[in-house]
mmCIF file with all atom_site columns, C-alpha atoms in Angstrom:
data_model
loop_
_atom_site.group_PDB
_atom_site.id
_atom_site.type_symbol
_atom_site.label_atom_id
_atom_site.label_alt_id
_atom_site.label_comp_id
_atom_site.label_asym_id
_atom_site.label_entity_id
_atom_site.label_seq_id
_atom_site.pdbx_PDB_ins_code
_atom_site.Cartn_x
_atom_site.Cartn_y
_atom_site.Cartn_z
_atom_site.occupancy
_atom_site.B_iso_or_equiv
_atom_site.pdbx_formal_charge
_atom_site.auth_seq_id
_atom_site.auth_comp_id
_atom_site.auth_asym_id
_atom_site.auth_atom_id
_atom_site.pdbx_PDB_model_num
ATOM 1   C CA . MET A 1 1   ? 0.000   0.000  0.000  1.00 56.00 ? 1   MET A CA 1
ATOM 2   C CA . SER A 1 2   ? 1.378   3.377  -1.035 1.00 63.00 ? 2   SER A CA 1
ATOM 3   C CA . LYS A 1 3   ? 2.315   5.781  1.719  1.00 91.00 ? 3   LYS A CA 1
ATOM 4   C CA . GLN A 1 4   ? 2.829   8.711  -0.640 1.00 96.00 ? 4   GLN A CA 1
ATOM 5   C CA . TYR A 1 5   ? 0.265   11.463 -0.144 1.00 97.00 ? 5   TYR A CA 1
ATOM 6   C CA . SER A 1 6   ? -0.612  14.830 -1.646 1.00 98.00 ? 6   SER A CA 1
ATOM 7   C CA . VAL A 1 7   ? -2.486  17.409 0.424  1.00 98.00 ? 7   VAL A CA 1
ATOM 8   C CA . GLU A 1 8   ? -4.188  20.532 -0.860 1.00 98.00 ? 8   GLU A CA 1
ATOM 9   C CA . ALA A 1 9   ? -2.261  23.382 0.740  1.00 98.00 ? 9   ALA A CA 1
ATOM 10  C CA . LYS A 1 10  ? -0.922  26.895 0.230  1.00 98.00 ? 10  LYS A CA 1
ATOM 11  C CA . PRO A 1 11  ? 0.916   27.860 -1.889 1.00 98.00 ? 11  PRO A CA 1
ATOM 12  C CA . TYR A 1 12  ? 0.529   24.500 -3.691 1.00 98.00 ? 12  TYR A CA 1
ATOM 13  C CA . ASN A 1 13  ? 0.031   20.825 -2.846 1.00 98.00 ? 13  ASN A CA 1
ATOM 14  C CA . PHE A 1 14  ? 2.172   19.369 -0.082 1.00 98.00 ? 14  PHE A CA 1
ATOM 15  C CA . GLU A 1 15  ? 3.662   15.970 -0.943 1.00 98.00 ? 15  GLU A CA 1
ATOM 16  C CA . PHE A 1 16  ? 4.848   13.619 1.767  1.00 98.00 ? 16  PHE A CA 1
ATOM 17  C CA . ASP A 1 17  ? 5.888   10.047 2.487  1.00 97.00 ? 17  ASP A CA 1
ATOM 18  C CA . LEU A 1 18  ? 4.143   8.877  5.662  1.00 97.00 ? 18  LEU A CA 1
ATOM 19  C CA . ASP A 1 19  ? 7.147   6.798  6.749  1.00 97.00 ? 19  ASP A CA 1
ATOM 20  C CA . LYS A 1 20  ? 9.357   9.890  6.585  1.00 97.00 ? 20  LYS A CA 1
ATOM 21  C CA . THR A 1 21  ? 6.922   12.281 8.274  1.00 98.00 ? 21  THR A CA 1
ATOM 22  C CA . ALA A 1 22  ? 6.557   13.260 11.928 1.00 98.00 ? 22  ALA A CA 1
ATOM 23  C CA . LEU A 1 23  ? 3.807   15.100 13.765 1.00 98.00 ? 23  LEU A CA 1
ATOM 24  C CA . VAL A 1 24  ? 5.354   17.801 15.958 1.00 99.00 ? 24  VAL A CA 1
ATOM 25  C CA . ILE A 1 25  ? 3.014   19.209 18.620 1.00 99.00 ? 25  ILE A CA 1
ATOM 26  C CA . ILE A 1 26  ? 4.469   22.332 20.140 1.00 98.00 ? 26  ILE A CA 1
ATOM 27  C CA . ASP A 1 27  ? 3.962   23.456 23.742 1.00 98.00 ? 27  ASP A CA 1
ATOM 28  C CA . MET A 1 28  ? 0.381   22.330 24.346 1.00 98.00 ? 28  MET A CA 1
ATOM 29  C CA . GLN A 1 29  ? 1.054   22.895 28.025 1.00 98.00 ? 29  GLN A CA 1
ATOM 30  C CA . ARG A 1 30  ? -1.177  24.046 30.844 1.00 97.00 ? 30  ARG A CA 1
ATOM 31  C CA . ASP A 1 31  ? 1.037   27.103 31.233 1.00 95.00 ? 31  ASP A CA 1
ATOM 32  C CA . PHE A 1 32  ? -0.107  28.306 27.802 1.00 96.00 ? 32  PHE A CA 1
ATOM 33  C CA . LEU A 1 33  ? -3.627  26.867 27.668 1.00 97.00 ? 33  LEU A CA 1
ATOM 34  C CA . SER A 1 34  ? -5.037  26.967 31.193 1.00 95.00 ? 34  SER A CA 1
ATOM 35  C CA . PRO A 1 35  ? -6.122  29.793 33.517 1.00 94.00 ? 35  PRO A CA 1
ATOM 36  C CA . GLY A 1 36  ? -3.385  30.903 35.889 1.00 91.00 ? 36  GLY A CA 1
ATOM 37  C CA . GLY A 1 37  ? -0.522  29.795 33.656 1.00 90.00 ? 37  GLY A CA 1
ATOM 38  C CA . PHE A 1 38  ? 2.288   31.754 32.032 1.00 90.00 ? 38  PHE A CA 1
ATOM 39  C CA . GLY A 1 39  ? 0.144   32.872 29.089 1.00 91.00 ? 39  GLY A CA 1
ATOM 40  C CA . GLU A 1 40  ? -2.576  34.351 31.277 1.00 90.00 ? 40  GLU A CA 1
ATOM 41  C CA . GLN A 1 41  ? -0.029  35.848 33.659 1.00 86.00 ? 41  GLN A CA 1
ATOM 42  C CA . LEU A 1 42  ? 1.214   37.903 30.708 1.00 84.00 ? 42  LEU A CA 1
ATOM 43  C CA . GLY A 1 43  ? -2.304  39.305 30.246 1.00 88.00 ? 43  GLY A CA 1
ATOM 44  C CA . ASN A 1 44  ? -3.523  36.981 27.489 1.00 89.00 ? 44  ASN A CA 1
ATOM 45  C CA . ASP A 1 45  ? -6.902  35.312 27.024 1.00 91.00 ? 45  ASP A CA 1
ATOM 46  C CA . VAL A 1 46  ? -6.158  31.571 27.025 1.00 94.00 ? 46  VAL A CA 1
ATOM 47  C CA . SER A 1 47  ? -9.531  30.753 25.475 1.00 94.00 ? 47  SER A CA 1
ATOM 48  C CA . THR A 1 48  ? -7.945  31.767 22.164 1.00 95.00 ? 48  THR A CA 1
ATOM 49  C CA . THR A 1 49  ? -5.351  29.000 22.473 1.00 95.00 ? 49  THR A CA 1
ATOM 50  C CA . ASN A 1 50  ? -7.124  26.127 24.210 1.00 95.00 ? 50  ASN A CA 1
ATOM 51  C CA . VAL A 1 51  ? -9.887  26.172 21.595 1.00 97.00 ? 51  VAL A CA 1
ATOM 52  C CA . ILE A 1 52  ? -7.650  24.137 19.261 1.00 98.00 ? 52  ILE A CA 1
ATOM 53  C CA . ILE A 1 53  ? -7.313  21.175 21.647 1.00 98.00 ? 53  ILE A CA 1
ATOM 54  C CA . PRO A 1 54  ? -10.065 19.078 19.940 1.00 98.00 ? 54  PRO A CA 1
ATOM 55  C CA . ASP A 1 55  ? -8.528  19.545 16.458 1.00 98.00 ? 55  ASP A CA 1
ATOM 56  C CA . VAL A 1 56  ? -5.043  18.723 17.715 1.00 98.00 ? 56  VAL A CA 1
ATOM 57  C CA . LYS A 1 57  ? -6.451  15.638 19.414 1.00 98.00 ? 57  LYS A CA 1
ATOM 58  C CA . LYS A 1 58  ? -8.014  14.407 16.140 1.00 98.00 ? 58  LYS A CA 1
ATOM 59  C CA . MET A 1 59  ? -4.696  14.867 14.351 1.00 98.00 ? 59  MET A CA 1
ATOM 60  C CA . LEU A 1 60  ? -2.821  13.131 17.158 1.00 98.00 ? 60  LEU A CA 1
ATOM 61  C CA . GLU A 1 61  ? -5.194  10.158 17.159 1.00 98.00 ? 61  GLU A CA 1
ATOM 62  C CA . THR A 1 62  ? -4.811  9.764  13.396 1.00 98.00 ? 62  THR A CA 1
ATOM 63  C CA . ALA A 1 63  ? -1.016  9.972  13.653 1.00 98.00 ? 63  ALA A CA 1
ATOM 64  C CA . ARG A 1 64  ? -1.104  7.200  16.227 1.00 98.00 ? 64  ARG A CA 1
ATOM 65  C CA . GLU A 1 65  ? -3.352  5.051  14.046 1.00 98.00 ? 65  GLU A CA 1
ATOM 66  C CA . LYS A 1 66  ? -0.886  5.493  11.178 1.00 97.00 ? 66  LYS A CA 1
ATOM 67  C CA . ASP A 1 67  ? 2.153   4.720  13.373 1.00 97.00 ? 67  ASP A CA 1
ATOM 68  C CA . MET A 1 68  ? 3.703   8.116  12.688 1.00 98.00 ? 68  MET A CA 1
ATOM 69  C CA . LEU A 1 69  ? 6.528   9.460  14.797 1.00 98.00 ? 69  LEU A CA 1
ATOM 70  C CA . VAL A 1 70  ? 4.962   11.892 17.287 1.00 98.00 ? 70  VAL A CA 1
ATOM 71  C CA . ILE A 1 71  ? 6.993   14.539 19.069 1.00 98.00 ? 71  ILE A CA 1
ATOM 72  C CA . HIS A 1 72  ? 5.630   16.715 21.880 1.00 99.00 ? 72  HIS A CA 1
ATOM 73  C CA . THR A 1 73  ? 7.596   19.781 22.972 1.00 98.00 ? 73  THR A CA 1
ATOM 74  C CA . ARG A 1 74  ? 7.432   21.674 26.248 1.00 98.00 ? 74  ARG A CA 1
ATOM 75  C CA . GLU A 1 75  ? 8.976   25.064 26.869 1.00 98.00 ? 75  GLU A CA 1
ATOM 76  C CA . GLY A 1 76  ? 10.339  25.430 30.365 1.00 97.00 ? 76  GLY A CA 1
ATOM 77  C CA . HIS A 1 77  ? 13.359  25.751 32.572 1.00 98.00 ? 77  HIS A CA 1
ATOM 78  C CA . ARG A 1 78  ? 15.448  24.022 35.183 1.00 98.00 ? 78  ARG A CA 1
ATOM 79  C CA . PRO A 1 79  ? 14.214  24.467 38.752 1.00 97.00 ? 79  PRO A CA 1
ATOM 80  C CA . ASP A 1 80  ? 17.276  26.609 39.603 1.00 97.00 ? 80  ASP A CA 1
ATOM 81  C CA . LEU A 1 81  ? 16.514  28.837 36.557 1.00 96.00 ? 81  LEU A CA 1
ATOM 82  C CA . SER A 1 82  ? 20.155  28.615 35.473 1.00 97.00 ? 82  SER A CA 1
ATOM 83  C CA . ASP A 1 83  ? 19.035  28.273 31.832 1.00 97.00 ? 83  ASP A CA 1
ATOM 84  C CA . VAL A 1 84  ? 16.845  31.397 31.793 1.00 96.00 ? 84  VAL A CA 1
ATOM 85  C CA . PRO A 1 85  ? 18.591  34.262 29.986 1.00 94.00 ? 85  PRO A CA 1
ATOM 86  C CA . PRO A 1 86  ? 18.305  37.570 31.885 1.00 94.00 ? 86  PRO A CA 1
ATOM 87  C CA . SER A 1 87  ? 16.679  39.132 28.809 1.00 94.00 ? 87  SER A CA 1
ATOM 88  C CA . LYS A 1 88  ? 13.909  36.505 28.838 1.00 92.00 ? 88  LYS A CA 1
ATOM 89  C CA . GLN A 1 89  ? 13.356  36.872 32.563 1.00 91.00 ? 89  GLN A CA 1
ATOM 90  C CA . ALA A 1 90  ? 13.111  40.642 32.174 1.00 90.00 ? 90  ALA A CA 1
ATOM 91  C CA . ARG A 1 91  ? 10.243  40.358 29.684 1.00 85.00 ? 91  ARG A CA 1
ATOM 92  C CA . GLY A 1 92  ? 8.567   37.363 31.319 1.00 77.00 ? 92  GLY A CA 1
ATOM 93  C CA . GLY A 1 93  ? 9.179   38.191 34.944 1.00 74.00 ? 93  GLY A CA 1
ATOM 94  C CA . ASN A 1 94  ? 6.887   35.498 36.312 1.00 89.00 ? 94  ASN A CA 1
ATOM 95  C CA . ILE A 1 95  ? 9.146   32.630 35.236 1.00 94.00 ? 95  ILE A CA 1
ATOM 96  C CA . GLY A 1 96  ? 9.931   30.548 38.302 1.00 96.00 ? 96  GLY A CA 1
ATOM 97  C CA . LYS A 1 97  ? 7.395   32.269 40.533 1.00 94.00 ? 97  LYS A CA 1
ATOM 98  C CA . GLN A 1 98  ? 4.676   30.328 42.301 1.00 95.00 ? 98  GLN A CA 1
ATOM 99  C CA . GLY A 1 99  ? 1.346   30.171 40.490 1.00 94.00 ? 99  GLY A CA 1
ATOM 100 C CA . PRO A 1 100 ? -1.854  28.160 40.868 1.00 95.00 ? 100 PRO A CA 1
ATOM 101 C CA . MET A 1 101 ? -0.280  25.253 38.937 1.00 96.00 ? 101 MET A CA 1
ATOM 102 C CA . GLY A 1 102 ? 3.137   25.370 40.583 1.00 96.00 ? 102 GLY A CA 1
ATOM 103 C CA . ARG A 1 103 ? 6.183   27.393 39.621 1.00 96.00 ? 103 ARG A CA 1
ATOM 104 C CA . ILE A 1 104 ? 5.585   29.012 36.259 1.00 95.00 ? 104 ILE A CA 1
ATOM 105 C CA . LEU A 1 105 ? 7.419   27.534 33.236 1.00 96.00 ? 105 LEU A CA 1
ATOM 106 C CA . VAL A 1 106 ? 9.512   25.255 35.436 1.00 97.00 ? 106 VAL A CA 1
ATOM 107 C CA . ARG A 1 107 ? 10.114  21.656 34.447 1.00 98.00 ? 107 ARG A CA 1
ATOM 108 C CA . GLY A 1 108 ? 8.386   19.099 36.636 1.00 98.00 ? 108 GLY A CA 1
ATOM 109 C CA . GLU A 1 109 ? 5.595   21.456 37.704 1.00 98.00 ? 109 GLU A CA 1
ATOM 110 C CA . TYR A 1 110 ? 1.949   20.716 36.925 1.00 98.00 ? 110 TYR A CA 1
ATOM 111 C CA . GLY A 1 111 ? 1.590   23.811 34.741 1.00 97.00 ? 111 GLY A CA 1
ATOM 112 C CA . HIS A 1 112 ? 4.636   22.885 32.687 1.00 98.00 ? 112 HIS A CA 1
ATOM 113 C CA . ASP A 1 113 ? 3.123   19.594 31.580 1.00 98.00 ? 113 ASP A CA 1
ATOM 114 C CA . ILE A 1 114 ? 0.933   18.884 28.559 1.00 98.00 ? 114 ILE A CA 1
ATOM 115 C CA . VAL A 1 115 ? -2.843  19.181 28.930 1.00 98.00 ? 115 VAL A CA 1
ATOM 116 C CA . ASP A 1 116 ? -4.750  16.020 29.846 1.00 98.00 ? 116 ASP A CA 1
ATOM 117 C CA . GLU A 1 117 ? -6.413  15.643 26.435 1.00 98.00 ? 117 GLU A CA 1
ATOM 118 C CA . LEU A 1 118 ? -3.055  15.430 24.610 1.00 98.00 ? 118 LEU A CA 1
ATOM 119 C CA . GLN A 1 119 ? -0.913  13.502 27.084 1.00 98.00 ? 119 GLN A CA 1
ATOM 120 C CA . PRO A 1 120 ? 1.860   11.535 25.355 1.00 98.00 ? 120 PRO A CA 1
ATOM 121 C CA . VAL A 1 121 ? 1.706   7.753  25.268 1.00 98.00 ? 121 VAL A CA 1
ATOM 122 C CA . GLU A 1 122 ? 4.576   5.301  25.527 1.00 96.00 ? 122 GLU A CA 1
ATOM 123 C CA . GLY A 1 123 ? 6.965   5.585  22.600 1.00 95.00 ? 123 GLY A CA 1
ATOM 124 C CA . GLU A 1 124 ? 6.234   9.230  21.805 1.00 98.00 ? 124 GLU A CA 1
ATOM 125 C CA . VAL A 1 125 ? 9.052   11.738 22.158 1.00 98.00 ? 125 VAL A CA 1
ATOM 126 C CA . VAL A 1 126 ? 8.702   14.444 24.807 1.00 98.00 ? 126 VAL A CA 1
ATOM 127 C CA . LEU A 1 127 ? 11.212  17.192 24.146 1.00 98.00 ? 127 LEU A CA 1
ATOM 128 C CA . ASP A 1 128 ? 11.948  19.816 26.798 1.00 98.00 ? 128 ASP A CA 1
ATOM 129 C CA . LYS A 1 129 ? 13.292  23.037 25.335 1.00 98.00 ? 129 LYS A CA 1
ATOM 130 C CA . PRO A 1 130 ? 14.533  26.199 27.042 1.00 98.00 ? 130 PRO A CA 1
ATOM 131 C CA . GLY A 1 131 ? 13.686  28.533 24.174 1.00 97.00 ? 131 GLY A CA 1
ATOM 132 C CA . LYS A 1 132 ? 11.101  29.228 21.530 1.00 97.00 ? 132 LYS A CA 1
ATOM 133 C CA . GLY A 1 133 ? 12.474  27.049 18.751 1.00 98.00 ? 133 GLY A CA 1
ATOM 134 C CA . ALA A 1 134 ? 12.308  23.273 19.157 1.00 98.00 ? 134 ALA A CA 1
ATOM 135 C CA . PHE A 1 135 ? 15.796  22.836 17.658 1.00 98.00 ? 135 PHE A CA 1
ATOM 136 C CA . TYR A 1 136 ? 17.528  25.281 20.014 1.00 98.00 ? 136 TYR A CA 1
ATOM 137 C CA . GLN A 1 137 ? 19.595  23.474 22.689 1.00 98.00 ? 137 GLN A CA 1
ATOM 138 C CA . THR A 1 138 ? 17.766  20.150 22.079 1.00 98.00 ? 138 THR A CA 1
ATOM 139 C CA . ASP A 1 139 ? 18.460  16.854 20.325 1.00 98.00 ? 139 ASP A CA 1
ATOM 140 C CA . LEU A 1 140 ? 15.480  17.206 17.955 1.00 98.00 ? 140 LEU A CA 1
ATOM 141 C CA . ASP A 1 141 ? 17.599  17.258 14.797 1.00 98.00 ? 141 ASP A CA 1
ATOM 142 C CA . LEU A 1 142 ? 19.429  14.101 15.903 1.00 98.00 ? 142 LEU A CA 1
ATOM 143 C CA . ILE A 1 143 ? 16.141  12.310 16.643 1.00 98.00 ? 143 ILE A CA 1
ATOM 144 C CA . LEU A 1 144 ? 14.665  13.225 13.259 1.00 98.00 ? 144 LEU A CA 1
ATOM 145 C CA . LYS A 1 145 ? 17.768  12.142 11.372 1.00 98.00 ? 145 LYS A CA 1
ATOM 146 C CA . ASN A 1 146 ? 17.950  8.847  13.269 1.00 98.00 ? 146 ASN A CA 1
ATOM 147 C CA . LYS A 1 147 ? 14.313  8.179  12.360 1.00 98.00 ? 147 LYS A CA 1
ATOM 148 C CA . ASN A 1 148 ? 14.873  9.157  8.680  1.00 98.00 ? 148 ASN A CA 1
ATOM 149 C CA . ILE A 1 149 ? 12.327  11.962 8.947  1.00 98.00 ? 149 ILE A CA 1
ATOM 150 C CA . GLU A 1 150 ? 12.216  14.483 6.105  1.00 98.00 ? 150 GLU A CA 1
ATOM 151 C CA . THR A 1 151 ? 8.858   16.222 6.563  1.00 98.00 ? 151 THR A CA 1
ATOM 152 C CA . LEU A 1 152 ? 7.062   17.692 9.572  1.00 98.00 ? 152 LEU A CA 1
ATOM 153 C CA . LEU A 1 153 ? 3.383   18.306 10.253 1.00 98.00 ? 153 LEU A CA 1
ATOM 154 C CA . VAL A 1 154 ? 3.423   21.101 12.813 1.00 99.00 ? 154 VAL A CA 1
ATOM 155 C CA . ALA A 1 155 ? 0.751   21.936 15.390 1.00 99.00 ? 155 ALA A CA 1
ATOM 156 C CA . GLY A 1 156 ? 0.663   23.847 18.661 1.00 98.00 ? 156 GLY A CA 1
ATOM 157 C CA . VAL A 1 157 ? 1.062   27.235 20.263 1.00 98.00 ? 157 VAL A CA 1
ATOM 158 C CA . THR A 1 158 ? 1.689   29.965 19.756 1.00 98.00 ? 158 THR A CA 1
ATOM 159 C CA . THR A 1 159 ? 1.596   30.327 15.986 1.00 98.00 ? 159 THR A CA 1
ATOM 160 C CA . HIS A 1 160 ? 3.681   33.489 15.804 1.00 97.00 ? 160 HIS A CA 1
ATOM 161 C CA . VAL A 1 161 ? 6.260   32.516 18.424 1.00 97.00 ? 161 VAL A CA 1
ATOM 162 C CA . CYS A 1 162 ? 7.234   28.892 19.054 1.00 98.00 ? 162 CYS A CA 1
ATOM 163 C CA . VAL A 1 163 ? 5.465   27.384 16.025 1.00 98.00 ? 163 VAL A CA 1
ATOM 164 C CA . GLN A 1 164 ? 6.846   29.847 13.515 1.00 98.00 ? 164 GLN A CA 1
ATOM 165 C CA . THR A 1 165 ? 10.316  29.803 15.083 1.00 98.00 ? 165 THR A CA 1
ATOM 166 C CA . THR A 1 166 ? 10.446  26.010 14.889 1.00 98.00 ? 166 THR A CA 1
ATOM 167 C CA . ILE A 1 167 ? 9.334   25.965 11.246 1.00 98.00 ? 167 ILE A CA 1
ATOM 168 C CA . ARG A 1 168 ? 11.999  28.511 10.347 1.00 98.00 ? 168 ARG A CA 1
ATOM 169 C CA . GLU A 1 169 ? 14.635  26.446 12.161 1.00 98.00 ? 169 GLU A CA 1
ATOM 170 C CA . ALA A 1 170 ? 13.448  23.285 10.396 1.00 98.00 ? 170 ALA A CA 1
ATOM 171 C CA . ASN A 1 171 ? 13.544  25.007 7.021  1.00 98.00 ? 171 ASN A CA 1
ATOM 172 C CA . ASP A 1 172 ? 17.181  25.998 7.522  1.00 98.00 ? 172 ASP A CA 1
ATOM 173 C CA . ARG A 1 173 ? 17.984  22.360 8.307  1.00 98.00 ? 173 ARG A CA 1
ATOM 174 C CA . GLY A 1 174 ? 16.372  21.031 5.136  1.00 98.00 ? 174 GLY A CA 1
ATOM 175 C CA . TYR A 1 175 ? 13.060  19.741 6.504  1.00 98.00 ? 175 TYR A CA 1
ATOM 176 C CA . GLU A 1 176 ? 9.799   20.324 4.641  1.00 98.00 ? 176 GLU A CA 1
ATOM 177 C CA . CYS A 1 177 ? 7.062   21.629 6.944  1.00 98.00 ? 177 CYS A CA 1
ATOM 178 C CA . LEU A 1 178 ? 3.289   21.820 6.763  1.00 98.00 ? 178 LEU A CA 1
ATOM 179 C CA . MET A 1 179 ? 1.729   24.108 9.366  1.00 99.00 ? 179 MET A CA 1
ATOM 180 C CA . LEU A 1 180 ? -1.690  22.760 10.361 1.00 99.00 ? 180 LEU A CA 1
ATOM 181 C CA . GLU A 1 181 ? -3.597  26.045 10.458 1.00 98.00 ? 181 GLU A CA 1
ATOM 182 C CA . ASP A 1 182 ? -6.508  24.940 12.649 1.00 98.00 ? 182 ASP A CA 1
ATOM 183 C CA . CYS A 1 183 ? -4.194  23.062 15.010 1.00 98.00 ? 183 CYS A CA 1
ATOM 184 C CA . CYS A 1 184 ? -2.194  26.207 15.770 1.00 98.00 ? 184 CYS A CA 1
ATOM 185 C CA . ALA A 1 185 ? -3.264  29.304 17.672 1.00 98.00 ? 185 ALA A CA 1
ATOM 186 C CA . ALA A 1 186 ? -2.049  32.652 18.943 1.00 97.00 ? 186 ALA A CA 1
ATOM 187 C CA . PHE A 1 187 ? -3.450  34.893 21.648 1.00 96.00 ? 187 PHE A CA 1
ATOM 188 C CA . ASP A 1 188 ? -4.218  37.437 18.901 1.00 95.00 ? 188 ASP A CA 1
ATOM 189 C CA . ALA A 1 189 ? -6.023  36.283 15.742 1.00 96.00 ? 189 ALA A CA 1
ATOM 190 C CA . LYS A 1 190 ? -4.061  38.727 13.570 1.00 97.00 ? 190 LYS A CA 1
ATOM 191 C CA . ASP A 1 191 ? -0.757  37.250 14.748 1.00 97.00 ? 191 ASP A CA 1
ATOM 192 C CA . HIS A 1 192 ? -2.070  33.812 13.755 1.00 98.00 ? 192 HIS A CA 1
ATOM 193 C CA . GLU A 1 193 ? -3.171  34.901 10.283 1.00 98.00 ? 193 GLU A CA 1
ATOM 194 C CA . ASP A 1 194 ? -0.019  36.907 9.649  1.00 98.00 ? 194 ASP A CA 1
ATOM 195 C CA . SER A 1 195 ? 2.105   33.900 10.596 1.00 98.00 ? 195 SER A CA 1
ATOM 196 C CA . ILE A 1 196 ? 0.269   31.670 8.138  1.00 98.00 ? 196 ILE A CA 1
ATOM 197 C CA . ARG A 1 197 ? 0.992   34.148 5.351  1.00 98.00 ? 197 ARG A CA 1
ATOM 198 C CA . MET A 1 198 ? 4.640   34.482 6.370  1.00 98.00 ? 198 MET A CA 1
ATOM 199 C CA . ILE A 1 199 ? 5.137   30.717 6.116  1.00 98.00 ? 199 ILE A CA 1
ATOM 200 C CA . ASN A 1 200 ? 3.516   30.136 2.720  1.00 98.00 ? 200 ASN A CA 1
ATOM 201 C CA . GLN A 1 201 ? 4.356   33.380 0.898  1.00 97.00 ? 201 GLN A CA 1
ATOM 202 C CA . GLN A 1 202 ? 6.872   33.634 -1.956 1.00 97.00 ? 202 GLN A CA 1
ATOM 203 C CA . GLY A 1 203 ? 6.204   30.114 -3.164 1.00 97.00 ? 203 GLY A CA 1
ATOM 204 C CA . GLY A 1 204 ? 6.411   28.596 0.313  1.00 97.00 ? 204 GLY A CA 1
ATOM 205 C CA . ILE A 1 205 ? 9.560   30.319 1.513  1.00 98.00 ? 205 ILE A CA 1
ATOM 206 C CA . PHE A 1 206 ? 9.376   28.542 4.878  1.00 98.00 ? 206 PHE A CA 1
ATOM 207 C CA . GLY A 1 207 ? 6.836   25.825 4.134  1.00 98.00 ? 207 GLY A CA 1
ATOM 208 C CA . TRP A 1 208 ? 3.196   25.058 3.454  1.00 98.00 ? 208 TRP A CA 1
ATOM 209 C CA . THR A 1 209 ? -0.013  25.710 5.387  1.00 98.00 ? 209 THR A CA 1
ATOM 210 C CA . ALA A 1 210 ? -3.354  23.897 5.338  1.00 98.00 ? 210 ALA A CA 1
ATOM 211 C CA . PRO A 1 211 ? -6.185  22.967 7.689  1.00 98.00 ? 211 PRO A CA 1
ATOM 212 C CA . SER A 1 212 ? -5.733  19.582 9.337  1.00 98.00 ? 212 SER A CA 1
ATOM 213 C CA . THR A 1 213 ? -8.956  18.403 7.683  1.00 98.00 ? 213 THR A CA 1
ATOM 214 C CA . ASN A 1 214 ? -7.102  18.320 4.372  1.00 98.00 ? 214 ASN A CA 1
ATOM 215 C CA . VAL A 1 215 ? -4.532  15.946 5.868  1.00 98.00 ? 215 VAL A CA 1
ATOM 216 C CA . LEU A 1 216 ? -7.129  13.794 7.625  1.00 98.00 ? 216 LEU A CA 1
ATOM 217 C CA . GLU A 1 217 ? -9.063  13.439 4.379  1.00 98.00 ? 217 GLU A CA 1
ATOM 218 C CA . VAL A 1 218 ? -6.132  11.917 2.475  1.00 97.00 ? 218 VAL A CA 1
ATOM 219 C CA . LEU A 1 219 ? -5.144  9.671  5.394  1.00 96.00 ? 219 LEU A CA 1
ATOM 220 C CA . LYS A 1 220 ? -8.588  8.074  5.739  1.00 91.00 ? 220 LYS A CA 1
#
């Protein structure tokens, strides 16, 4: 059975080999999706990000059915905060402080973990990262190369920060990326829409974008 697929996308169809494709779910953590977390502490409305949980869950379930490599990322820091740059702490001053879900953006705390609906299962990669991009100071590139991955389906939050940064990093490393538009979200709708355009403009300068329904349709 062929595992070559073509998905309707912008700026043109996205072609991928299922055996060489991974689903990367970025930072679907309580700190960004739940009341009291880092996102809300910065003055954001988390209802704009947690609304995508059902669509991400559908994509995740399909990836599991198809035996795709699944990678979950979590942004956060060591308990002693030794990996928090002063510049980041200055603009996100709540990092490490006590919140309703534990210390904010600190590894091992309840708020740092992935929401219940999208909890990883055995065999899925959970990648802790100290920055916005999933390749920065992590072994993501090594994992992908060891698994012979060439293309990434990218979901998560926030579209204009960690999602877009990761896609740009992946592009520079030779990976082909499809941003799943309805499986990504930003706290501001304009940031989300602008990020979609930035990815697919100029003939797909950083990658492709499409709703996850287009992918699910071809994988049925």
